[in-house]
């Protein structure tokens, strides 16, 4: 099989969902990075080994 007949006519379902609902995967990744940074701060990791705050 070579693909659907509407290939190129409409974007893949993921792009539609991102447009409708937002990019949940990217939001989850950002939340995980923020949680990791906060955990490192709270646990007192050595400053040289701490990750940068998200968005920096």
PDB file of C-alpha atoms in Angstrom:
ATOM      1  CA  UNK A   1       0.000   0.000   0.000  1.00  0.00           C
ATOM      2  CA  UNK A   2       1.261   3.496  -0.781  1.00  0.00           C
ATOM      3  CA  UNK A   3      -0.714   5.573   1.753  1.00  0.00           C
ATOM      4  CA  UNK A   4      -4.076   7.209   2.085  1.00  0.00           C
ATOM      5  CA  UNK A   5      -5.709   9.036  -0.789  1.00  0.00           C
ATOM      6  CA  UNK A   6      -5.932  12.253   1.231  1.00  0.00           C
ATOM      7  CA  UNK A   7      -2.191  12.324   1.935  1.00  0.00           C
ATOM      8  CA  UNK A   8      -1.122  15.964   1.753  1.00  0.00           C
ATOM      9  CA  UNK A   9      -4.711  17.219   1.967  1.00  0.00           C
ATOM     10  CA  UNK A  10      -4.967  17.215   5.767  1.00  0.00           C
ATOM     11  CA  UNK A  11      -2.323  17.208   8.468  1.00  0.00           C
ATOM     12  CA  UNK A  12      -1.736  14.091  10.575  1.00  0.00           C
ATOM     13  CA  UNK A  13      -4.077  13.598  13.524  1.00  0.00           C
ATOM     14  CA  UNK A  14      -1.432  14.759  16.013  1.00  0.00           C
ATOM     15  CA  UNK A  15      -1.235  18.201  14.390  1.00  0.00           C
ATOM     16  CA  UNK A  16      -5.028  18.487  14.532  1.00  0.00           C
ATOM     17  CA  UNK A  17      -5.026  17.543  18.207  1.00  0.00           C
ATOM     18  CA  UNK A  18      -2.265  20.029  19.001  1.00  0.00           C
ATOM     19  CA  UNK A  19      -4.289  22.771  17.337  1.00  0.00           C
ATOM     20  CA  UNK A  20      -7.457  21.794  19.211  1.00  0.00           C
ATOM     21  CA  UNK A  21      -6.086  20.869  22.629  1.00  0.00           C
ATOM     22  CA  UNK A  22      -2.558  22.275  22.854  1.00  0.00           C
ATOM     23  CA  UNK A  23       0.713  20.360  22.845  1.00  0.00           C
ATOM     24  CA  UNK A  24       0.217  18.113  25.864  1.00  0.00           C
ATOM     25  CA  UNK A  25       3.517  16.302  25.282  1.00  0.00           C
ATOM     26  CA  UNK A  26       5.513  19.558  25.335  1.00  0.00           C
ATOM     27  CA  UNK A  27       3.570  20.762  28.393  1.00  0.00           C
ATOM     28  CA  UNK A  28       4.298  17.499  30.231  1.00  0.00           C
ATOM     29  CA  UNK A  29       7.992  17.737  29.351  1.00  0.00           C
ATOM     30  CA  UNK A  30       8.172  21.309  30.660  1.00  0.00           C
ATOM     31  CA  UNK A  31       6.395  20.284  33.884  1.00  0.00           C
ATOM     32  CA  UNK A  32       8.814  17.367  34.344  1.00  0.00           C
ATOM     33  CA  UNK A  33      11.820  19.641  33.853  1.00  0.00           C
ATOM     34  CA  UNK A  34      10.413  22.118  36.375  1.00  0.00           C
ATOM     35  CA  UNK A  35       9.781  19.324  38.902  1.00  0.00           C
ATOM     36  CA  UNK A  36      13.318  17.993  38.392  1.00  0.00           C
ATOM     37  CA  UNK A  37      14.774  21.455  38.963  1.00  0.00           C
ATOM     38  CA  UNK A  38      12.676  22.005  42.095  1.00  0.00           C
ATOM     39  CA  UNK A  39      13.620  18.575  43.465  1.00  0.00           C
ATOM     40  CA  UNK A  40      17.300  19.339  42.945  1.00  0.00           C
ATOM     41  CA  UNK A  41      16.845  22.641  44.790  1.00  0.00           C
ATOM     42  CA  UNK A  42      15.001  21.030  47.697  1.00  0.00           C
ATOM     43  CA  UNK A  43      17.427  18.131  48.014  1.00  0.00           C
ATOM     44  CA  UNK A  44      20.391  20.488  48.073  1.00  0.00           C
ATOM     45  CA  UNK A  45      22.251  19.178  45.054  1.00  0.00           C
ATOM     46  CA  UNK A  46      25.710  20.601  44.547  1.00  0.00           C
ATOM     47  CA  UNK A  47      25.409  23.914  42.634  1.00  0.00           C
ATOM     48  CA  UNK A  48      27.748  22.744  39.875  1.00  0.00           C
ATOM     49  CA  UNK A  49      25.511  19.770  39.148  1.00  0.00           C
ATOM     50  CA  UNK A  50      22.131  21.489  39.308  1.00  0.00           C
ATOM     51  CA  UNK A  51      20.212  21.799  36.060  1.00  0.00           C
ATOM     52  CA  UNK A  52      19.370  25.245  34.807  1.00  0.00           C
ATOM     53  CA  UNK A  53      15.838  26.421  35.561  1.00  0.00           C
ATOM     54  CA  UNK A  54      13.490  25.649  32.653  1.00  0.00           C
ATOM     55  CA  UNK A  55      13.314  28.453  30.146  1.00  0.00           C
ATOM     56  CA  UNK A  56      16.856  29.696  30.793  1.00  0.00           C
TER      57      UNK A  56
END
